[in-house]
């Protein structure tokens, strides 16, 4: 509501005689002081003759910077997440650029990884093209699936089975942004990078229960600078299995510190220039050290808290929001159930008309890596995942109750399917005494007469008699949610001939 107050004061009269003499022609001049006030969510803001008061100016600029900081937090999440993987890998495992990490005995649920699973033989390597120059990634032939993402988690290429080598193996040459040097004339899949920081991730597919074969296949992956191609040094592989590490984005000022480091090490993308302008008044600027003053620090700390809350809500409520506004990639794999496709964002993170900032946040707040091979909506190499945040009755999953999921026979996965439970607080695997958060078709599970499989989730001692091998322990007092993965999906996942039912509470 606006209000204008007008006050007048007559000009002082020189003398009574002069006034009497000029009474017919005298004018009374008024000086008008206009004070406009606006009631806003910031409180009452005042303007005198149209100009903001000092208090109004302070409030408005603080709010402007706060709002922009919140939006910058949401925009920056995927980059800070990958920067956190780089930092956590070096801090917790002592592994630096170009050397590799392998989950040779699967990922450990005691670690914090955004929706990693303990059914896959992972391997990954961080590279910095600004330091190494062009980098070669050699993929061996065989059952291996790989991802090459920049730190915005945008895919530049699939590798292995879903990549251009189609499982026959090949050498990929990743060029730094703006690279003008010589490149080999043949023998490489040449990729023009737009960033310095990239992450190479591969999965060795366990076939016929031969885990060791998958491990050895991953260990044949090579990552090295092109300058060393005549005699590349052997890659060092460090196991992450059984290790405790934290690769999740931090909260508070550490989030902004990591963002500043990332910005200073990479070219600014044209699409991000407005965000860079938003960050400048907050002390984050390309080419400058991050040294926030007390005002900036207070705004950034509050914005990080608010941004984290928004990310959490977007993860758990985003699919319904996308459906309401007609966006997303179709978030109901099985109409009428509570299951949602995990991949609401596409690998480019944009459409022809807008950038997918909400869809990107929904995915990267809870997970890592995007690629054309994940989220495929047809049968063939790659994978597709779904997750549920409510049971059949529409209630949230809680660790103190027992639940059952019946996986119908002939699940549409050429390689295998898996189901993993994640802690809602950390978006990492639930940490139970068995240190095992998943079950998969690779396990020796008890099968029903019709070929279906009943999976159970519940607190200690709740496993139905004879179903212990099909049961995952949850923790009372903690929420969780399931994610179902299908590797090399079959047509039944998409054409309606196979349907995964809701998870039912057992009363």
XYZ file of C-alpha atoms in Angstrom:
507
model
C 0.000 0.000 0.000
C 1.337 3.445 -0.934
C 0.674 6.673 0.955
C 1.741 10.262 0.144
C 1.900 12.881 2.960
C 2.009 16.604 1.990
C 3.024 19.341 4.478
C 3.204 23.129 3.803
C 4.906 25.965 5.618
C 4.253 29.619 4.636
C 7.204 31.794 3.754
C 8.081 34.064 6.645
C 6.728 37.556 6.220
C 9.278 40.346 6.171
C 7.226 42.885 8.064
C 3.560 43.425 8.895
C 3.552 46.741 6.992
C 4.935 45.189 3.843
C 2.349 42.462 3.970
C -0.522 44.906 4.345
C 0.798 46.883 1.377
C 1.108 43.860 -0.848
C -1.903 41.915 0.384
C -3.630 42.021 -3.033
C -0.722 40.526 -4.918
C 1.116 38.437 -2.322
C 1.616 34.764 -2.958
C 2.069 32.067 -0.411
C 4.666 29.591 -1.609
C 4.629 26.050 -0.317
C 7.428 23.621 -0.276
C 5.984 20.114 -0.766
C 7.818 17.230 0.917
C 6.467 13.974 -0.545
C 7.067 10.836 1.479
C 5.912 7.659 -0.230
C 5.846 4.396 1.703
C 5.374 0.867 0.416
C 4.457 -2.101 2.570
C 6.422 -5.133 1.298
C 7.671 -8.479 2.580
C 10.767 -6.537 3.667
C 8.643 -4.276 5.853
C 7.809 -0.630 5.231
C 10.055 1.045 2.651
C 10.092 4.826 2.341
C 10.938 7.227 -0.485
C 11.242 10.991 -0.054
C 10.483 12.931 -3.224
C 10.932 9.617 -5.033
C 14.387 8.922 -3.591
C 14.955 5.897 -1.326
C 15.937 6.545 2.267
C 19.226 5.135 3.530
C 17.420 2.375 5.396
C 15.351 1.469 2.330
C 18.473 1.330 0.170
C 20.190 -1.003 2.608
C 17.201 -3.301 2.899
C 16.598 -3.489 -0.847
C 20.212 -4.193 -1.789
C 20.519 -6.842 0.920
C 17.336 -8.497 -0.324
C 18.426 -8.225 -3.953
C 21.741 -9.917 -3.183
C 20.055 -12.537 -1.008
C 17.539 -13.492 -3.702
C 20.288 -13.719 -6.275
C 22.468 -15.779 -3.943
C 19.647 -18.298 -3.485
C 19.171 -18.641 -7.219
C 22.928 -18.888 -7.747
C 23.032 -21.719 -5.193
C 20.418 -23.671 -7.149
C 22.224 -22.979 -10.441
C 25.626 -23.972 -9.049
C 24.608 -27.256 -7.408
C 25.781 -29.695 -10.113
C 29.169 -27.990 -10.430
C 29.772 -27.849 -6.673
C 28.722 -31.503 -6.482
C 31.385 -32.596 -8.980
C 33.953 -30.302 -7.374
C 33.109 -32.053 -4.102
C 33.831 -35.430 -5.703
C 37.224 -34.116 -6.790
C 37.987 -32.742 -3.324
C 36.647 -35.780 -1.455
C 38.623 -38.153 -3.677
C 41.885 -36.366 -2.941
C 41.172 -35.740 0.758
C 39.793 -39.174 1.682
C 41.649 -41.464 -0.731
C 44.733 -39.450 -1.654
C 43.890 -39.782 -5.365
C 44.633 -36.783 -7.560
C 44.023 -35.905 -11.203
C 44.385 -38.578 -13.921
C 44.687 -41.452 -11.445
C 41.690 -43.711 -10.962
C 39.388 -44.953 -8.232
C 37.671 -48.338 -8.429
C 34.863 -49.913 -6.426
C 36.393 -53.366 -6.863
C 34.202 -54.780 -4.098
C 31.349 -52.336 -4.689
C 30.721 -48.938 -3.121
C 30.552 -48.820 0.665
C 27.251 -47.618 2.181
C 29.259 -46.022 4.996
C 30.430 -43.407 2.502
C 28.372 -40.488 1.297
C 27.753 -40.577 -2.434
C 24.617 -39.126 -3.992
C 22.651 -42.275 -4.913
C 25.605 -44.518 -5.655
C 24.809 -48.216 -5.338
C 26.565 -51.317 -4.062
C 25.683 -53.541 -7.026
C 28.005 -51.990 -9.627
C 31.757 -52.088 -10.280
C 32.476 -48.375 -10.606
C 35.642 -46.706 -11.779
C 36.235 -42.966 -12.153
C 38.952 -40.418 -12.900
C 39.063 -36.627 -12.543
C 40.924 -34.676 -15.222
C 41.904 -31.028 -15.640
C 42.554 -30.046 -19.255
C 43.936 -26.703 -18.131
C 46.821 -28.540 -16.460
C 47.213 -31.649 -18.614
C 46.316 -30.324 -22.054
C 44.509 -32.811 -24.346
C 43.672 -36.033 -22.516
C 43.245 -39.540 -23.920
C 40.682 -41.971 -22.487
C 41.184 -45.570 -23.639
C 38.203 -47.874 -23.265
C 38.824 -51.630 -23.623
C 36.442 -53.844 -25.595
C 33.833 -55.701 -23.587
C 30.881 -55.230 -21.263
C 31.724 -51.752 -20.046
C 29.560 -48.624 -19.927
C 31.111 -45.201 -19.546
C 30.241 -41.548 -19.055
C 32.320 -38.452 -19.818
C 30.832 -35.363 -18.147
C 32.042 -31.834 -17.568
C 31.679 -30.447 -14.037
C 28.271 -29.014 -14.950
C 27.378 -32.705 -15.323
C 26.728 -32.262 -19.026
C 27.603 -35.234 -21.177
C 30.156 -34.823 -23.932
C 30.115 -38.514 -24.896
C 29.071 -41.968 -23.817
C 31.803 -44.601 -23.700
C 31.814 -48.352 -24.242
C 28.597 -50.162 -25.132
C 26.408 -47.030 -25.524
C 29.263 -44.943 -26.971
C 30.519 -44.625 -30.539
C 32.879 -47.581 -30.009
C 29.801 -49.809 -29.345
C 31.680 -52.040 -26.933
C 34.534 -52.723 -29.330
C 36.879 -50.423 -27.449
C 38.451 -47.191 -28.598
C 40.487 -44.121 -27.792
C 38.750 -40.835 -26.994
C 40.668 -37.574 -27.275
C 39.318 -34.745 -25.114
C 40.567 -31.314 -26.214
C 40.746 -28.253 -23.908
C 38.405 -25.342 -24.588
C 39.677 -23.186 -27.437
C 42.430 -25.681 -28.266
C 44.359 -24.736 -31.438
C 47.210 -27.243 -31.290
C 47.867 -30.251 -33.467
C 45.740 -33.387 -33.070
C 46.266 -36.932 -34.404
C 44.783 -37.398 -37.859
C 43.217 -40.790 -37.102
C 42.618 -43.402 -34.432
C 40.622 -41.276 -31.974
C 37.097 -40.159 -31.276
C 37.884 -36.453 -30.957
C 35.823 -34.449 -28.465
C 36.031 -30.655 -28.180
C 35.758 -29.715 -24.520
C 34.206 -26.489 -23.252
C 35.544 -26.796 -19.679
C 38.822 -27.716 -17.995
C 37.311 -30.012 -15.360
C 35.892 -33.353 -16.524
C 35.026 -36.612 -14.829
C 35.363 -40.016 -16.516
C 33.163 -42.717 -14.982
C 32.837 -46.331 -16.122
C 30.869 -49.332 -14.919
C 32.052 -52.879 -15.437
C 29.004 -55.037 -16.046
C 29.012 -58.230 -13.983
C 28.074 -61.116 -16.272
C 27.249 -64.665 -15.156
C 28.273 -63.716 -11.623
C 31.883 -63.073 -12.701
C 32.623 -59.977 -10.607
C 36.412 -60.334 -10.912
C 36.161 -60.221 -14.698
C 34.284 -56.920 -14.482
C 36.936 -55.562 -12.100
C 39.767 -56.501 -14.444
C 37.936 -54.924 -17.366
C 37.590 -51.607 -15.519
C 41.296 -51.736 -14.622
C 42.122 -51.802 -18.322
C 40.726 -48.284 -18.747
C 43.526 -45.773 -19.311
C 43.509 -42.005 -18.832
C 46.617 -39.978 -19.719
C 47.739 -36.706 -21.356
C 48.142 -36.833 -25.126
C 51.693 -35.592 -24.604
C 52.490 -38.970 -22.991
C 50.777 -41.092 -25.651
C 54.034 -42.598 -26.939
C 54.694 -44.115 -23.523
C 51.805 -43.510 -21.110
C 52.459 -44.374 -17.503
C 50.257 -47.120 -16.049
C 47.171 -45.813 -14.319
C 47.123 -46.166 -10.557
C 43.840 -47.650 -9.294
C 42.870 -47.032 -5.677
C 40.006 -49.004 -4.161
C 37.084 -47.112 -2.639
C 35.500 -50.332 -1.333
C 35.470 -50.468 2.438
C 36.628 -46.844 2.624
C 34.717 -44.022 4.262
C 34.568 -40.897 2.148
C 32.264 -37.939 1.638
C 31.710 -36.558 -1.851
C 28.462 -34.678 -1.205
C 28.167 -30.894 -1.575
C 28.866 -29.042 1.684
C 26.636 -26.508 3.374
C 27.339 -22.933 4.447
C 30.361 -20.952 3.310
C 32.233 -24.027 2.127
C 29.691 -24.371 -0.689
C 30.584 -20.893 -1.978
C 34.310 -21.469 -1.532
C 34.111 -24.528 -3.764
C 32.039 -22.635 -6.295
C 34.659 -19.869 -6.417
C 37.420 -22.426 -6.971
C 35.468 -24.031 -9.798
C 34.719 -20.678 -11.467
C 38.361 -19.606 -11.329
C 39.499 -22.853 -12.947
C 37.063 -22.904 -15.867
C 35.845 -20.680 -18.704
C 32.571 -18.911 -18.051
C 29.817 -20.278 -20.264
C 27.786 -17.766 -22.263
C 24.580 -19.119 -20.736
C 25.906 -18.288 -17.243
C 26.884 -14.621 -17.664
C 23.799 -13.358 -15.812
C 24.601 -15.631 -12.862
C 28.143 -14.314 -12.805
C 26.704 -10.792 -12.575
C 24.548 -11.912 -9.645
C 27.581 -13.318 -7.813
C 29.810 -10.283 -8.288
C 28.265 -8.134 -5.496
C 28.617 -11.185 -3.245
C 32.386 -11.418 -3.674
C 32.537 -14.281 -6.183
C 34.138 -13.070 -9.380
C 36.157 -14.728 -12.124
C 39.877 -14.204 -11.584
C 39.555 -12.877 -8.035
C 40.102 -14.449 -4.635
C 36.960 -15.046 -2.615
C 37.136 -12.813 0.466
C 33.572 -11.976 1.551
C 33.019 -9.195 4.051
C 30.683 -9.578 7.035
C 27.626 -8.448 5.062
C 28.318 -10.783 2.141
C 29.075 -13.676 4.458
C 25.781 -13.294 6.336
C 23.795 -13.191 3.085
C 25.622 -16.188 1.591
C 25.205 -18.316 4.709
C 21.459 -17.665 4.832
C 21.113 -18.219 1.082
C 22.878 -21.587 1.362
C 20.410 -22.691 4.036
C 17.435 -21.601 1.955
C 18.895 -23.079 -1.247
C 19.438 -26.426 0.428
C 15.814 -26.479 1.580
C 14.661 -25.659 -1.954
C 16.834 -28.415 -3.390
C 15.411 -30.946 -0.966
C 11.815 -29.961 -1.779
C 12.595 -30.030 -5.511
C 13.973 -33.568 -5.228
C 10.974 -35.020 -3.424
C 8.188 -32.900 -4.937
C 9.676 -31.929 -8.314
C 7.955 -34.639 -10.414
C 4.512 -33.454 -9.306
C 5.501 -29.848 -9.951
C 6.701 -30.705 -13.475
C 3.485 -32.552 -14.207
C 1.379 -29.584 -13.102
C 3.183 -27.154 -15.406
C 3.396 -29.581 -18.312
C 7.164 -30.024 -18.230
C 9.469 -32.978 -17.698
C 10.060 -36.110 -19.725
C 6.915 -37.883 -18.568
C 7.349 -38.659 -14.901
C 5.139 -41.727 -14.507
C 6.729 -44.934 -15.801
C 3.717 -46.912 -14.573
C 0.613 -44.671 -14.587
C -1.442 -44.934 -11.435
C 1.551 -45.804 -9.239
C 3.846 -43.678 -7.082
C 6.928 -44.396 -9.230
C 8.634 -41.494 -11.057
C 11.355 -41.529 -13.689
C 14.622 -40.403 -12.084
C 15.752 -38.534 -15.208
C 13.498 -35.522 -15.607
C 16.450 -33.591 -17.097
C 17.967 -34.302 -20.495
C 21.769 -34.578 -21.032
C 21.986 -31.070 -22.529
C 19.999 -29.674 -19.591
C 17.951 -27.489 -21.899
C 15.149 -27.492 -24.447
C 14.682 -25.263 -27.472
C 12.916 -22.662 -25.354
C 14.378 -22.802 -21.829
C 17.169 -24.117 -19.636
C 16.065 -26.943 -17.327
C 17.168 -25.374 -14.058
C 14.402 -27.012 -11.964
C 14.753 -30.407 -13.626
C 18.528 -30.203 -13.275
C 18.227 -29.364 -9.582
C 15.712 -32.181 -9.037
C 18.229 -34.648 -10.451
C 21.564 -33.310 -9.201
C 20.384 -32.670 -5.640
C 19.873 -36.407 -5.352
C 22.201 -37.950 -7.928
C 25.286 -37.499 -10.104
C 26.172 -37.816 -13.823
C 23.958 -37.280 -16.854
C 24.363 -38.985 -20.192
C 22.259 -39.908 -23.220
C 22.649 -43.568 -22.185
C 20.871 -42.973 -18.865
C 17.209 -42.181 -19.043
C 16.829 -43.809 -22.462
C 13.174 -44.296 -23.335
C 13.674 -47.302 -25.589
C 15.141 -50.774 -25.458
C 18.887 -51.091 -25.903
C 22.255 -50.273 -24.306
C 22.201 -47.895 -21.358
C 19.825 -47.748 -18.472
C 16.768 -46.153 -16.953
C 15.879 -45.627 -13.319
C 12.773 -44.877 -11.315
C 12.222 -43.839 -7.709
C 9.288 -43.572 -5.336
C 8.819 -41.231 -2.407
C 5.518 -42.656 -1.127
C 4.085 -46.108 -0.508
C 0.880 -47.496 -2.011
C -1.227 -45.644 0.595
C 0.422 -42.315 -0.201
C 2.530 -42.203 2.963
C 6.257 -41.504 3.257
C 8.673 -44.374 3.848
C 9.871 -44.637 7.454
C 12.537 -46.997 8.747
C 10.431 -48.368 11.589
C 7.850 -50.077 9.332
C 7.979 -53.207 7.183
C 7.267 -52.912 3.439
C 7.033 -55.294 0.504
C 7.705 -54.768 -3.204
C 6.670 -57.552 -5.558
C 8.862 -57.510 -8.680
C 6.872 -59.307 -11.389
C 8.476 -62.088 -13.412
C 10.465 -61.333 -16.555
C 11.729 -57.941 -15.422
C 12.676 -55.960 -18.554
C 16.444 -55.766 -18.102
C 18.850 -57.449 -20.523
C 21.787 -57.189 -18.111
C 20.244 -56.935 -14.630
C 17.982 -54.915 -12.384
C 18.697 -53.625 -8.899
C 16.840 -51.889 -6.094
C 18.689 -49.630 -3.647
C 17.419 -47.814 -0.561
C 18.605 -44.269 0.142
C 18.574 -42.214 3.312
C 16.418 -39.109 2.817
C 18.783 -36.924 4.837
C 21.960 -37.743 2.913
C 20.589 -39.081 -0.413
C 23.208 -41.786 0.070
C 22.743 -45.499 0.696
C 21.088 -46.369 4.000
C 23.693 -47.282 6.587
C 22.567 -50.494 8.273
C 24.501 -53.082 10.323
C 24.808 -55.380 7.298
C 26.370 -52.516 5.310
C 24.214 -53.545 2.358
C 21.515 -51.284 0.944
C 20.508 -53.136 -2.224
C 19.208 -56.287 -3.825
C 19.498 -57.210 -7.493
C 18.761 -59.911 -10.018
C 22.428 -60.869 -9.725
C 21.771 -62.019 -6.157
C 20.477 -65.481 -5.269
C 17.013 -64.318 -4.250
C 14.048 -66.411 -3.254
C 11.584 -66.585 -6.150
C 7.824 -67.155 -6.045
C 6.158 -69.932 -8.031
C 5.034 -67.492 -10.742
C 8.581 -66.141 -11.159
C 7.979 -62.920 -9.233
C 10.264 -61.840 -6.407
C 9.164 -60.251 -3.129
C 11.584 -57.711 -1.691
C 11.153 -56.572 1.913
C 12.372 -53.442 3.714
C 12.074 -52.997 7.449
C 13.772 -52.628 10.849
C 15.882 -55.276 12.578
C 14.029 -58.519 13.155
C 11.218 -57.728 10.706
C 12.246 -60.044 7.855
C 9.495 -62.610 7.172
C 10.579 -66.184 7.868
C 12.426 -67.627 4.899
C 12.714 -64.224 3.188
C 15.890 -62.986 4.894
C 17.886 -62.992 1.631
C 15.225 -60.766 0.027
C 15.195 -58.259 2.916
C 17.021 -54.946 3.436
C 17.276 -53.537 6.942
C 16.069 -49.993 7.549
C 16.561 -47.821 10.610
C 13.758 -46.593 12.883
C 13.595 -42.823 13.124
C 14.979 -42.319 9.620
C 13.237 -41.845 6.295
C 14.296 -43.645 3.148
C 13.308 -43.999 -0.492
C 13.857 -46.735 -3.101
C 15.420 -46.454 -6.553
C 14.927 -49.198 -9.139
C 17.485 -49.525 -11.945
C 17.181 -51.391 -15.240
C 20.435 -51.931 -17.152
C 20.016 -52.373 -20.916
C 16.250 -52.117 -20.599
C 13.864 -54.149 -22.732
C 10.757 -52.907 -24.509
C 8.489 -54.040 -21.676
C 9.705 -51.174 -19.529
C 8.166 -48.675 -21.935
C 5.302 -50.288 -23.826
C 3.040 -51.107 -20.871
C 3.450 -54.879 -21.048
C 5.301 -54.987 -17.709
C 4.384 -52.955 -14.655
C 6.093 -52.506 -11.304
C 3.474 -52.172 -8.553
C 3.624 -49.817 -5.599
C 5.472 -50.693 -2.429
C 2.999 -51.892 0.197
C 3.242 -51.448 3.964
C 2.898 -54.762 5.796
C 0.526 -54.309 8.730
